[in-house]
XYZ file of N, CA, C and O in Angstrom:
660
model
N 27.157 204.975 326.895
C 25.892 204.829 326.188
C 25.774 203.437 325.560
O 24.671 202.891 325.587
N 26.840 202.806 324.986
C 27.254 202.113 323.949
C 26.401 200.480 325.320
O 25.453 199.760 325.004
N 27.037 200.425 326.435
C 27.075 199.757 327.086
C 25.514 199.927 328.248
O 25.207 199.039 329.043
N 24.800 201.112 328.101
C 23.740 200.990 328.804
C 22.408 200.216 327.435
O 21.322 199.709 327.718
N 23.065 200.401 325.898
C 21.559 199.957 325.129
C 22.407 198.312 325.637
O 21.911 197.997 326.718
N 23.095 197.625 325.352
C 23.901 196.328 325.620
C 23.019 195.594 326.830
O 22.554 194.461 326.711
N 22.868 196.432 328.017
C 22.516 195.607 329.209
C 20.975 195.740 329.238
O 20.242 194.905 329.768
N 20.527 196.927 328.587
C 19.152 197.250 328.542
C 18.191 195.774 327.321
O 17.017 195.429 327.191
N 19.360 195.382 326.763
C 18.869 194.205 325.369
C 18.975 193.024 325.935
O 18.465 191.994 325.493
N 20.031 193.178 327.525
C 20.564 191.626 327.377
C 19.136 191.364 328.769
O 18.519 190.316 328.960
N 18.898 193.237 329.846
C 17.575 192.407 330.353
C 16.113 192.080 329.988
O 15.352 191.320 330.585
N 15.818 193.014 328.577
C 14.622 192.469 327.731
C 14.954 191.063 327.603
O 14.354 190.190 328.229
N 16.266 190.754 326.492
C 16.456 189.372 326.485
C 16.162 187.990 327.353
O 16.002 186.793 327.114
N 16.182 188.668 328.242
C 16.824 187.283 329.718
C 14.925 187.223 330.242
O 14.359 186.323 330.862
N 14.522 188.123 329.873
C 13.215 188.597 330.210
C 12.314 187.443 329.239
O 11.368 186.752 329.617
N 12.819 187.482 328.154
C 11.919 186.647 326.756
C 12.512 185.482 327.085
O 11.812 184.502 326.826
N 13.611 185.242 327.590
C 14.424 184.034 327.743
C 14.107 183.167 328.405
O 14.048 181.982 328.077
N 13.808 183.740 329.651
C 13.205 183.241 330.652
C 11.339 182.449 330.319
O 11.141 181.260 330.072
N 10.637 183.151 330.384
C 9.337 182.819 329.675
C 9.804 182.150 328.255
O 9.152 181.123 328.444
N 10.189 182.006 327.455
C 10.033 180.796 326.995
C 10.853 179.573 327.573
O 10.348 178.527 327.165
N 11.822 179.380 328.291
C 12.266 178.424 328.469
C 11.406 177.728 330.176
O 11.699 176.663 330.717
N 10.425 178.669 330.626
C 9.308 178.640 331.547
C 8.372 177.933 330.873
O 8.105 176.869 331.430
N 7.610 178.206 329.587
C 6.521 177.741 328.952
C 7.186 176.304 328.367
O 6.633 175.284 328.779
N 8.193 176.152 327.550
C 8.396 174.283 327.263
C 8.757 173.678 328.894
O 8.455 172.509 329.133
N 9.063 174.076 329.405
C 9.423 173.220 330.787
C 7.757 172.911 331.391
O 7.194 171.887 331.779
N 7.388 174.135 331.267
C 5.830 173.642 331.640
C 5.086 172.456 330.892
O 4.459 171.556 331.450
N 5.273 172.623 329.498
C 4.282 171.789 328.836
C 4.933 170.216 329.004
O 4.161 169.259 329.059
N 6.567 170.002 329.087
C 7.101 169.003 329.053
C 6.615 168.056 330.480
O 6.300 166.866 330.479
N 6.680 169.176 331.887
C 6.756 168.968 333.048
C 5.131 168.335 332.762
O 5.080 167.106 332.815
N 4.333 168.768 332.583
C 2.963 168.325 332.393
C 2.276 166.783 331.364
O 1.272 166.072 331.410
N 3.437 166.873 330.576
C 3.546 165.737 329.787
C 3.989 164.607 330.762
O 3.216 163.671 330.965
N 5.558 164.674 331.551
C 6.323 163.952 331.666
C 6.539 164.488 333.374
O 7.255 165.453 333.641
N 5.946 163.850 334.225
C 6.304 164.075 335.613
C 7.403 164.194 336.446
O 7.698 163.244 337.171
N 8.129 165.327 336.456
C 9.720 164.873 336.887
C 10.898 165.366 335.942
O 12.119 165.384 336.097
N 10.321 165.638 335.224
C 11.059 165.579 333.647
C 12.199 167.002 333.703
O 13.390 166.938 333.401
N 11.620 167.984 334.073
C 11.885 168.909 334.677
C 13.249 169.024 334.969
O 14.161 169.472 334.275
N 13.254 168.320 336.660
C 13.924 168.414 337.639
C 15.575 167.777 336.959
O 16.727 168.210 336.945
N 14.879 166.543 336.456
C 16.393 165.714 335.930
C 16.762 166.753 334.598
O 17.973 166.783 334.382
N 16.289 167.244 334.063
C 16.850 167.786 332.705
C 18.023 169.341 333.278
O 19.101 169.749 332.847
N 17.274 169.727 334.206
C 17.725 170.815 335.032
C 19.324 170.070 335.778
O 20.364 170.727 335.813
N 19.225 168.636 336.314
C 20.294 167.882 337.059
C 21.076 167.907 336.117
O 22.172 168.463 336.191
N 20.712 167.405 335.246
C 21.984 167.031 333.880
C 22.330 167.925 333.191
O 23.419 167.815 332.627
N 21.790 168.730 333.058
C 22.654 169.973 332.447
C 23.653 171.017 333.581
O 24.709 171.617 333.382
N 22.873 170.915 334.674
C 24.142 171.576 335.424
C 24.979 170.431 335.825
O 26.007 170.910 336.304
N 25.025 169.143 335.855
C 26.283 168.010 336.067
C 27.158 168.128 334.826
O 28.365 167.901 334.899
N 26.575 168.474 333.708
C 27.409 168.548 332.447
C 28.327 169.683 332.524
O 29.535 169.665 332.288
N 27.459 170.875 332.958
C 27.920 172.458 332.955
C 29.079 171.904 334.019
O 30.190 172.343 333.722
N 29.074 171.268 334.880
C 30.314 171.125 336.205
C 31.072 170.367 335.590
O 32.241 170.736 335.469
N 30.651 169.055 334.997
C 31.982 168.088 334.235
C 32.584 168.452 333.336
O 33.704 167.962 333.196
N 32.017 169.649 332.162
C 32.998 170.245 331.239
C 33.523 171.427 332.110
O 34.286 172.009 331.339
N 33.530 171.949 333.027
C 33.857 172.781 333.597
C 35.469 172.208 334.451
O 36.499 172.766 334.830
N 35.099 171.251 334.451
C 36.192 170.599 335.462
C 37.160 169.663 334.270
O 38.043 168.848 334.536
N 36.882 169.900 333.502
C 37.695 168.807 332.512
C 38.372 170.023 331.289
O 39.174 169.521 330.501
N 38.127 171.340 331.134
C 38.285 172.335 330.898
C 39.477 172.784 331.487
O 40.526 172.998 330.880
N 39.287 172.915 332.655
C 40.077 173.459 333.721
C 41.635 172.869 334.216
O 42.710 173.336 334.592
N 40.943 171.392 333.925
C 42.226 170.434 334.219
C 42.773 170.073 332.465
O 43.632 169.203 332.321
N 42.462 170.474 331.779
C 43.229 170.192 330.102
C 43.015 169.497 329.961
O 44.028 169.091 329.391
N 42.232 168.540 329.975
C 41.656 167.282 329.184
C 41.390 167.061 327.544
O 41.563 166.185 326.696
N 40.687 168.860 327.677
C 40.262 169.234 326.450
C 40.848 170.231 325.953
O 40.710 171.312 326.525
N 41.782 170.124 324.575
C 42.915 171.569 324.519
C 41.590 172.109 323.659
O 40.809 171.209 323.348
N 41.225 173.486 323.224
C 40.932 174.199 322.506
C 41.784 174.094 321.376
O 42.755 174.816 321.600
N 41.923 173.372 319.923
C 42.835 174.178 319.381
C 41.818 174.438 317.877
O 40.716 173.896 317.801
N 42.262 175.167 316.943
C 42.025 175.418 316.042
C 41.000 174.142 315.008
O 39.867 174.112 314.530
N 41.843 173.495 315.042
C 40.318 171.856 314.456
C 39.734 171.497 315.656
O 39.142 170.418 315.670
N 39.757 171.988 316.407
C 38.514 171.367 317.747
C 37.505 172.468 317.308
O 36.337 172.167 317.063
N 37.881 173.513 317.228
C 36.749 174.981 317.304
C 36.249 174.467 316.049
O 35.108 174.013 316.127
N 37.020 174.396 314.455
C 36.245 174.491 313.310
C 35.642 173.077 313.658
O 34.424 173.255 313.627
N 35.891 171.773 313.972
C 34.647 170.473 314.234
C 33.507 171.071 314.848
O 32.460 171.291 314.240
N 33.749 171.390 316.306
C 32.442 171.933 316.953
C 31.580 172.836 316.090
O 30.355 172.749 316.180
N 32.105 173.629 315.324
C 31.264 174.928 314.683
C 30.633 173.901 313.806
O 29.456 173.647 314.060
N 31.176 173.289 312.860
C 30.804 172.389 311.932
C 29.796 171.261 311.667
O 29.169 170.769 310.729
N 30.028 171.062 313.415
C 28.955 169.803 313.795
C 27.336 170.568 314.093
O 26.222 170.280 313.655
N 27.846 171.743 315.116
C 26.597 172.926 315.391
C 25.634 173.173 314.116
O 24.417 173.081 313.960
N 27.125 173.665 312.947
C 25.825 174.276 311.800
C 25.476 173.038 311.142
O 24.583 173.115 310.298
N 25.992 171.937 311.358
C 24.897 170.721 310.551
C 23.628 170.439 311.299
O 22.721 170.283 310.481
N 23.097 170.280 312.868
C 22.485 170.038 313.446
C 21.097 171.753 313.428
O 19.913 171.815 313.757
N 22.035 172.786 312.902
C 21.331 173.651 312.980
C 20.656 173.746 311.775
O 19.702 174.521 311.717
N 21.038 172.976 310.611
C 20.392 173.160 309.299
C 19.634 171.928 309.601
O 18.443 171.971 309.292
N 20.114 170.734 310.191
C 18.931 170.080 310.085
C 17.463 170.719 311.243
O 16.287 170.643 310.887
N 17.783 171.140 312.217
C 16.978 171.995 312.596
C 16.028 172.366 311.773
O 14.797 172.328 311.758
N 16.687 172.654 311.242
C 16.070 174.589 310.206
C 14.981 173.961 309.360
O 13.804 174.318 309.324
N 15.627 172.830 308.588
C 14.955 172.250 307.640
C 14.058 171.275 308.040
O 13.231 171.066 307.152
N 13.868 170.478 309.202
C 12.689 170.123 309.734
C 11.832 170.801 310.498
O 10.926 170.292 311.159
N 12.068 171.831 310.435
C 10.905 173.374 310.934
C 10.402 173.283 309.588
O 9.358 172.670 309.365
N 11.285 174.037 308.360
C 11.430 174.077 307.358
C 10.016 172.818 306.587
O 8.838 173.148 306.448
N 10.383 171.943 306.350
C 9.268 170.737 306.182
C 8.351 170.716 306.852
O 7.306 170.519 306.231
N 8.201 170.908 308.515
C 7.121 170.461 309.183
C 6.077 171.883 308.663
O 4.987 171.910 309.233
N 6.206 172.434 308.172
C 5.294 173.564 307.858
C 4.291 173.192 306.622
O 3.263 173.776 306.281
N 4.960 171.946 306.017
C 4.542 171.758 304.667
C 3.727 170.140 304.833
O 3.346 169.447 303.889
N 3.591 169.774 306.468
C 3.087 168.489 306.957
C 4.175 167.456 306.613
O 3.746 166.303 306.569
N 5.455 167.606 306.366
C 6.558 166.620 305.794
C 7.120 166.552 307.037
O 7.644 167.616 307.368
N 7.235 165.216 308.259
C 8.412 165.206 308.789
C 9.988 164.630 308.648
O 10.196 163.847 307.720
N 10.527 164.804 309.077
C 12.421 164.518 309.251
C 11.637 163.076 309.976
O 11.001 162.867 311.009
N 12.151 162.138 308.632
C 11.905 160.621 310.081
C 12.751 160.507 310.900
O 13.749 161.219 310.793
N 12.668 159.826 311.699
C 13.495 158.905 312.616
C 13.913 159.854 313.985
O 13.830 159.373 315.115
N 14.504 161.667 313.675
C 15.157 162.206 314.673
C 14.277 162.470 316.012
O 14.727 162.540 317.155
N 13.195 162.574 315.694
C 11.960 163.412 316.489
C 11.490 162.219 317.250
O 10.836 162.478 318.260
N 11.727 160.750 316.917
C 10.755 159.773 317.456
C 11.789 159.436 318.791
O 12.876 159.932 319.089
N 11.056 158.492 319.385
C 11.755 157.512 320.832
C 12.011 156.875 320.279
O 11.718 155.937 321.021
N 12.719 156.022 318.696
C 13.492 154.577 318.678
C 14.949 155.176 318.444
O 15.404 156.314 318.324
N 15.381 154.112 318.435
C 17.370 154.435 318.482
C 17.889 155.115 318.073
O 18.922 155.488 318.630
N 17.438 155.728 316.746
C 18.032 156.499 315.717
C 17.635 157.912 316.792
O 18.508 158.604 317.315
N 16.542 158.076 316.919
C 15.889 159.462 317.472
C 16.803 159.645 318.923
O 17.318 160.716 319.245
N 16.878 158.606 319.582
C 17.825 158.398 320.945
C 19.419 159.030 320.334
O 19.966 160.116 320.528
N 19.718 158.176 319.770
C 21.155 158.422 319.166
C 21.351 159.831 318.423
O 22.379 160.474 318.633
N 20.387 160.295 317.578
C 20.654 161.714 317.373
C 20.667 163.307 318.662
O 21.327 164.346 318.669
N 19.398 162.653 319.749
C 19.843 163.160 321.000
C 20.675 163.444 321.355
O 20.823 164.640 321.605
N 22.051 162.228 321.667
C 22.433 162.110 322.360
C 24.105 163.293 321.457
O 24.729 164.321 321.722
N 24.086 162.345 320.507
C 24.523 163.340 319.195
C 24.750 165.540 319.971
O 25.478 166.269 320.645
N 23.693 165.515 319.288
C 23.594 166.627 320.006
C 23.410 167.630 320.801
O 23.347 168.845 320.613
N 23.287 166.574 322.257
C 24.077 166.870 323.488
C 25.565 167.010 323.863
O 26.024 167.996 324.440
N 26.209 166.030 323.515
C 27.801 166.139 323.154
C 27.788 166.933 322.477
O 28.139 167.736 323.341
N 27.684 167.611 321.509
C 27.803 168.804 320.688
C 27.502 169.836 321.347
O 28.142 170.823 320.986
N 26.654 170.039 322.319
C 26.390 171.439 323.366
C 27.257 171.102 324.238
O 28.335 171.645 323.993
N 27.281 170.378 325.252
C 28.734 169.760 325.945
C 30.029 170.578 325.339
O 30.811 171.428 325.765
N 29.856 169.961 324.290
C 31.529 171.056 323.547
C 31.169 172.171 323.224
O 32.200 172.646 322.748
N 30.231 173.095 323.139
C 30.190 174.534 322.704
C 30.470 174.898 324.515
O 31.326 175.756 324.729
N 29.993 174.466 325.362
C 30.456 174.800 326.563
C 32.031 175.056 326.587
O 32.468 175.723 327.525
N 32.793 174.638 325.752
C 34.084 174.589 326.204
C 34.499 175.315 325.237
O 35.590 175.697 325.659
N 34.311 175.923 323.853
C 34.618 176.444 323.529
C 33.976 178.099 324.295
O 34.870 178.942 324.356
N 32.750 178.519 324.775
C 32.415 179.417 325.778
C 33.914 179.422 326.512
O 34.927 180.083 326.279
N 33.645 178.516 327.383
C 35.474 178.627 328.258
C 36.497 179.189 327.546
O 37.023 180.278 327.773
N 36.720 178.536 326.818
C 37.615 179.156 326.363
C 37.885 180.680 325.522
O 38.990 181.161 325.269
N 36.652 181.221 325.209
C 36.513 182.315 324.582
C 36.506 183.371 325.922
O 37.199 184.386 325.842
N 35.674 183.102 327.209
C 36.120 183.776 328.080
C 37.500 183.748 328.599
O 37.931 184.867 328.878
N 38.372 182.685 328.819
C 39.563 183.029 329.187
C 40.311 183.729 328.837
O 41.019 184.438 329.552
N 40.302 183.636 326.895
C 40.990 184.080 325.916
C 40.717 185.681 326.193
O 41.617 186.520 326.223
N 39.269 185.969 326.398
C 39.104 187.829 326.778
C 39.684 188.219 327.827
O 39.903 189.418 328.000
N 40.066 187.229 328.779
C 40.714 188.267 330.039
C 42.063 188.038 329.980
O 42.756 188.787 330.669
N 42.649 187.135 329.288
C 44.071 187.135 328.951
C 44.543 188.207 328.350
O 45.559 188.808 328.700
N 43.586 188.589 327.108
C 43.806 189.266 326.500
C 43.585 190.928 326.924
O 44.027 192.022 326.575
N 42.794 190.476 327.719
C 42.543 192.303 328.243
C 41.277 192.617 327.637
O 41.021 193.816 327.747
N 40.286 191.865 326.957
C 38.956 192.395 326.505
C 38.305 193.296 327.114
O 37.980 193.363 328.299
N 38.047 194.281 325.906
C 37.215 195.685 327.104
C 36.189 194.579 327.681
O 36.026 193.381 327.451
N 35.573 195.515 328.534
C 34.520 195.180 329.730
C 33.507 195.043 328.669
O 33.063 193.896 328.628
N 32.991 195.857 327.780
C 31.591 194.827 327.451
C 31.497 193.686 326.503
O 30.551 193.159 325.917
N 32.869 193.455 326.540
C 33.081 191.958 326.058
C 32.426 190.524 326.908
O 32.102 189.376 326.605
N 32.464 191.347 328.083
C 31.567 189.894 329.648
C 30.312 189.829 328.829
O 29.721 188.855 328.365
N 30.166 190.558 328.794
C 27.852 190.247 328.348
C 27.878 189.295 327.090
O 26.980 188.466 326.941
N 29.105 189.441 326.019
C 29.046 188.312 324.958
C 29.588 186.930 325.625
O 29.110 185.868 325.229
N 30.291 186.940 326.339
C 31.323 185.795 326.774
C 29.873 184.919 328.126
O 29.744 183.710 328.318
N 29.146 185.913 328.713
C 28.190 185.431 329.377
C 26.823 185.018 328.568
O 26.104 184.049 328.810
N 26.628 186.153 327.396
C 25.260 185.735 326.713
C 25.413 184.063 326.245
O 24.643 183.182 326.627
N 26.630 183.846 325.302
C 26.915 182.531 324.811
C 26.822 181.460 326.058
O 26.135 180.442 326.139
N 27.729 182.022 326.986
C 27.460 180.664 327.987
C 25.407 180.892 328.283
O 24.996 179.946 327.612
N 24.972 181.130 328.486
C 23.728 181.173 329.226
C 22.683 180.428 327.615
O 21.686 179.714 327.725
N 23.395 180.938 326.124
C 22.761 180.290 325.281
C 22.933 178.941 325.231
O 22.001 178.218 324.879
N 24.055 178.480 325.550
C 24.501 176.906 325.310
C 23.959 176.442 326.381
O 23.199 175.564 325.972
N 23.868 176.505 327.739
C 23.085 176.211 328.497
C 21.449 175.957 328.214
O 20.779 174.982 328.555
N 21.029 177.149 327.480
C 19.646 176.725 327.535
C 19.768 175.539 326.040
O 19.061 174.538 325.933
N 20.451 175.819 325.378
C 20.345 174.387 324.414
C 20.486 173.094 324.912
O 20.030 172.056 324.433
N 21.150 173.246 325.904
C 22.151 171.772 326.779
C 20.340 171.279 327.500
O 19.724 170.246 327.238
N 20.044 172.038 328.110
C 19.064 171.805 328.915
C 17.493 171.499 327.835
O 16.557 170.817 328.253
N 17.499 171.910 326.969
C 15.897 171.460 325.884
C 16.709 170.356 325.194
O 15.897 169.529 324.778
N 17.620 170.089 324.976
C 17.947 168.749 324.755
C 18.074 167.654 325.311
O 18.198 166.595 324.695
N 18.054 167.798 326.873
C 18.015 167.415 327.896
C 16.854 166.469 327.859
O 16.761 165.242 327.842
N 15.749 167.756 327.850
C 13.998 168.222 327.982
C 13.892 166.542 326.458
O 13.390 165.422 326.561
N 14.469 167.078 325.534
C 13.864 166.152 324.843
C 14.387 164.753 324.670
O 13.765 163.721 324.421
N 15.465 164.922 324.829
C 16.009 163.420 324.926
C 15.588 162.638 326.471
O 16.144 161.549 326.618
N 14.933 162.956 327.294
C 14.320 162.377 328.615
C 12.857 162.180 328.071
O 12.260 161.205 328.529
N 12.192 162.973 327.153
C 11.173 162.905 326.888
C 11.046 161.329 326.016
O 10.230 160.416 326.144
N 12.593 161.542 324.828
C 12.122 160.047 324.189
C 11.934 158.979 324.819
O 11.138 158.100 324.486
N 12.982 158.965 326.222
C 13.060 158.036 326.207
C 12.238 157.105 327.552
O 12.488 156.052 328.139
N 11.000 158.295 327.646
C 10.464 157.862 328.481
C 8.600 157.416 327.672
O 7.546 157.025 328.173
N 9.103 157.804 326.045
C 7.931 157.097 324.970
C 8.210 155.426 324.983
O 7.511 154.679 324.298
């Protein structure tokens, strides 16, 4: 039972998931001709180069790699939050949102930062089948990868967007 509401949430989910990450690709693709296609290239070249640099130990997982990555995530996610947060009140976050360097450089910022949640994904799946994780442990170990992906890829979306202002 436990595992039919699980798959029944994860295909509503993938369902909402899908349509919105359909509707910004549209409006971007319509903005920015092409824009699309490369944001789609670079996130699966990323998804293959941390995949392959993962695989070969380049990158150990250890304990201060996970708490940096988490650390770097929830700063980028509060600044998130808080320029949602402001833009409601007509206040923007200067500099991150625009096409000059700073706005480029915070991009790029937190692309490398999805880049590495990819690898911590890896590694959280390996760690479940080493370990013997029951079976509906896959749908978390897959939901996360498929979330970092779609972050990897609207960052993609927007950092191609600056830098084609």
């Amino acid at each position: 039972m436990k595992v039919d509401i699980i798959s029944s949430v994860f295909n509503c989910d993938s369902f909402l998931e899908g349509f919105f990450i359909g509707g910004i690709s549209a409006i971007f693709e319509v903005q920015f001709s092409g824009i699309v296609f490369q944001a789609v290239a670079l996130t699966f070249g990323t998804l293959f180069a941390m995949l392959v640099t993962y695989r070969l130990g380049l990158i150990k997982v250890t304990e201060k790699f996970k708490m940096g990555v988490v650390a770097a995530t929830g700063a980028i996610f509060v600044v998130y939050l808080l320029s949602f947060v402001l833009s409601m009140f007509s206040i923007n976050v200067p500099f991150i949102h625009s096409g000059g360097t700073i706005g480029i450089l915070f991009s790029l910022f937190v692309i490398v930062i999805a880049a590495l949640n990819l690898v911590l994904d890896f590694d959280f799946i390996e760690k479940g089948v080493e370990h013997g994780a029951p079976k509906y442990m896959e749908w978390y170990g897959g939901f996360g990868l498929i979330i970092t992906l779609v972050w990897l890829y609207i960052e993609f979306l927007r950092l191609l967007s600056k830098l084609r202002q």
